[in-house]
Amino acid sequence: MKKTFIIILIIAVVALILPIVSTPFINNYIAYSTKKNLMELSLPDKTERVDALSSAGKLMGNGNGMQFFGAILIKSEQTLEQLNNFYGKYRKNDWSYIVEKQVSNNISFIEHRDLKFKALKADEKLVNYYIVYTWGSSNYPLSDLDIRGH
């Protein structure tokens, strides 16, 4: 009887702790998938991919909640307008496949993290570099257990 109680207690503790411990890994995977989907898109002509990154956590704004971010850094001979037209066909909403000029290795609009493209030097002068980024989402009901979302 005592052994059964201990086994049930161990199972209960593991069942309570496992979701909390595994949630950051699941959230990282969701962010990675956001980046991977972006990387699977074909590139426009005269464009090369230089770097890519992803992040999960509270990245922008106020309040609580997980955000999932994926981005690629490209170097292109095309204009910003041409790149926006190219990626515009993939947009599902106002937060997907956004193209902006990239002027440093730092992603400046991310407020609560220090995200940088590792392929670039901090003092490198960038010409014809662009960031293409998208925000992901999750149906995972325990995503908000991740402390990085608070």
Coordinates of C-alpha atoms in Angstrom, one line a residue:
M1 CA 0.0 0.0 0.0
K2 CA 2.8 2.4 0.9
K3 CA 4.6 1.6 -2.4
T4 CA 1.5 2.3 -4.4
F5 CA 1.0 5.7 -2.7
I6 CA 4.7 6.6 -3.4
I7 CA 4.3 5.6 -7.0
I8 CA 1.1 7.6 -7.4
L9 CA 2.7 10.6 -5.7
I10 CA 5.8 10.5 -8.0
I11 CA 3.5 10.2 -11.1
A12 CA 1.5 13.2 -9.9
V13 CA 4.6 15.3 -9.2
V14 CA 6.0 14.4 -12.7
A15 CA 2.6 15.2 -14.3
L16 CA 2.6 18.6 -12.7
I17 CA 6.3 19.5 -13.3
L18 CA 6.8 18.0 -16.8
P19 CA 4.5 20.6 -18.6
I20 CA 6.3 23.5 -16.9
V21 CA 9.7 22.2 -17.7
S22 CA 9.0 21.2 -21.3
T23 CA 7.0 24.3 -22.3
P24 CA 10.1 26.5 -23.1
F25 CA 11.4 23.8 -25.4
I26 CA 8.0 23.6 -27.2
N27 CA 7.9 27.4 -27.5
N28 CA 11.4 27.4 -28.9
Y29 CA 10.3 24.8 -31.5
I30 CA 7.3 26.9 -32.5
A31 CA 9.6 29.9 -33.0
Y32 CA 12.0 27.7 -35.0
S33 CA 9.2 26.5 -37.1
T34 CA 8.2 30.1 -37.8
K35 CA 11.7 30.7 -39.1
K36 CA 11.8 27.4 -41.0
N37 CA 8.6 28.3 -42.9
L38 CA 10.1 31.6 -43.9
M39 CA 13.3 29.9 -45.0
E40 CA 11.4 27.5 -47.2
L41 CA 10.1 30.3 -49.4
S42 CA 12.0 30.8 -52.6
L43 CA 14.2 33.9 -52.8
P44 CA 13.6 36.7 -55.3
D45 CA 16.0 37.0 -58.2
K46 CA 19.4 38.6 -57.5
T47 CA 18.9 37.9 -53.8
E48 CA 20.9 35.7 -51.3
R49 CA 20.1 34.6 -47.8
V50 CA 22.8 35.7 -45.3
D51 CA 21.4 34.7 -41.9
A52 CA 18.3 33.6 -40.1
L53 CA 17.1 33.5 -36.5
S54 CA 14.1 32.8 -34.3
S55 CA 13.0 33.7 -30.8
A56 CA 10.2 33.0 -28.4
G57 CA 9.2 35.2 -25.5
K58 CA 7.8 38.6 -24.7
L59 CA 9.5 40.5 -27.5
M60 CA 7.4 43.6 -28.0
G61 CA 4.7 45.6 -26.3
N62 CA 3.2 45.5 -22.8
G63 CA 1.4 42.8 -20.9
N64 CA 1.9 39.1 -20.8
G65 CA 1.9 36.5 -23.5
M66 CA 4.3 34.5 -25.7
Q67 CA 5.4 35.8 -29.1
F68 CA 7.0 33.8 -31.8
F69 CA 9.4 35.5 -34.2
G70 CA 11.3 34.3 -37.3
A71 CA 13.5 36.3 -39.5
I72 CA 15.9 36.0 -42.4
L73 CA 18.5 38.5 -43.4
I74 CA 18.9 38.9 -47.2
K75 CA 21.2 40.8 -49.5
S76 CA 19.4 41.9 -52.7
E77 CA 19.9 44.0 -55.7
Q78 CA 16.1 44.5 -55.8
T79 CA 14.5 47.6 -54.2
L80 CA 12.5 47.5 -51.0
E81 CA 9.3 48.0 -53.1
Q82 CA 10.2 45.0 -55.3
L83 CA 10.9 42.8 -52.3
N84 CA 7.6 43.8 -50.6
N85 CA 5.8 42.9 -53.8
F86 CA 7.5 39.5 -53.9
Y87 CA 6.8 38.7 -50.3
G88 CA 3.4 40.3 -50.3
K89 CA 1.9 37.2 -52.1
Y90 CA 2.7 35.1 -49.0
R91 CA 1.2 37.5 -46.5
K92 CA -1.8 36.2 -44.5
N93 CA -2.1 39.2 -42.2
D94 CA -0.4 42.5 -41.3
W95 CA 2.2 40.6 -39.2
S96 CA 3.6 38.1 -41.7
Y97 CA 6.4 38.4 -44.3
I98 CA 7.3 42.0 -43.5
V99 CA 10.3 43.4 -45.4
E100 CA 12.4 46.3 -44.1
K101 CA 15.9 47.7 -44.7
Q102 CA 18.4 46.3 -42.2
V103 CA 21.1 48.9 -41.3
S104 CA 23.0 47.0 -38.5
N105 CA 23.4 43.5 -37.1
N106 CA 20.9 44.4 -34.3
I107 CA 17.1 44.0 -34.8
S108 CA 16.1 47.3 -33.4
F109 CA 12.4 47.0 -33.2
I110 CA 12.5 44.0 -30.8
E111 CA 12.1 45.8 -27.5
H112 CA 12.6 43.1 -24.8
R113 CA 15.5 41.1 -26.2
D114 CA 18.8 41.8 -27.8
L115 CA 18.5 39.9 -31.1
K116 CA 21.3 40.2 -33.6
F117 CA 22.2 38.6 -36.9
K118 CA 25.4 36.7 -36.1
A119 CA 26.6 36.7 -39.7
L120 CA 27.2 40.5 -39.5
K121 CA 29.8 42.5 -37.6
A122 CA 28.5 45.2 -35.2
D123 CA 30.2 48.0 -37.0
E124 CA 29.7 46.8 -40.6
K125 CA 28.1 49.3 -43.0
L126 CA 25.2 47.6 -44.7
V127 CA 24.1 48.3 -48.2
N128 CA 21.3 46.3 -49.9
Y129 CA 20.5 44.3 -46.8
Y130 CA 16.9 43.6 -45.8
I131 CA 15.2 41.8 -43.0
V132 CA 12.2 39.6 -43.8
Y133 CA 10.3 38.6 -40.7
T134 CA 7.1 37.0 -39.6
W135 CA 5.3 36.5 -36.3
G136 CA 4.1 33.0 -35.5
S137 CA 1.3 31.7 -33.4
S138 CA 0.6 28.6 -31.3
N139 CA -2.4 26.5 -30.3
Y140 CA -0.4 24.9 -27.6
P141 CA -2.5 25.6 -24.5
L142 CA 0.4 25.8 -22.0
S143 CA 2.5 28.3 -24.0
D144 CA 1.9 31.0 -21.4
L145 CA 3.5 28.8 -18.6
D146 CA 6.8 29.9 -20.1
I147 CA 8.2 32.6 -17.8
R148 CA 9.8 34.4 -20.9
G149 CA 6.3 35.5 -21.9
H150 CA 5.9 37.6 -18.7

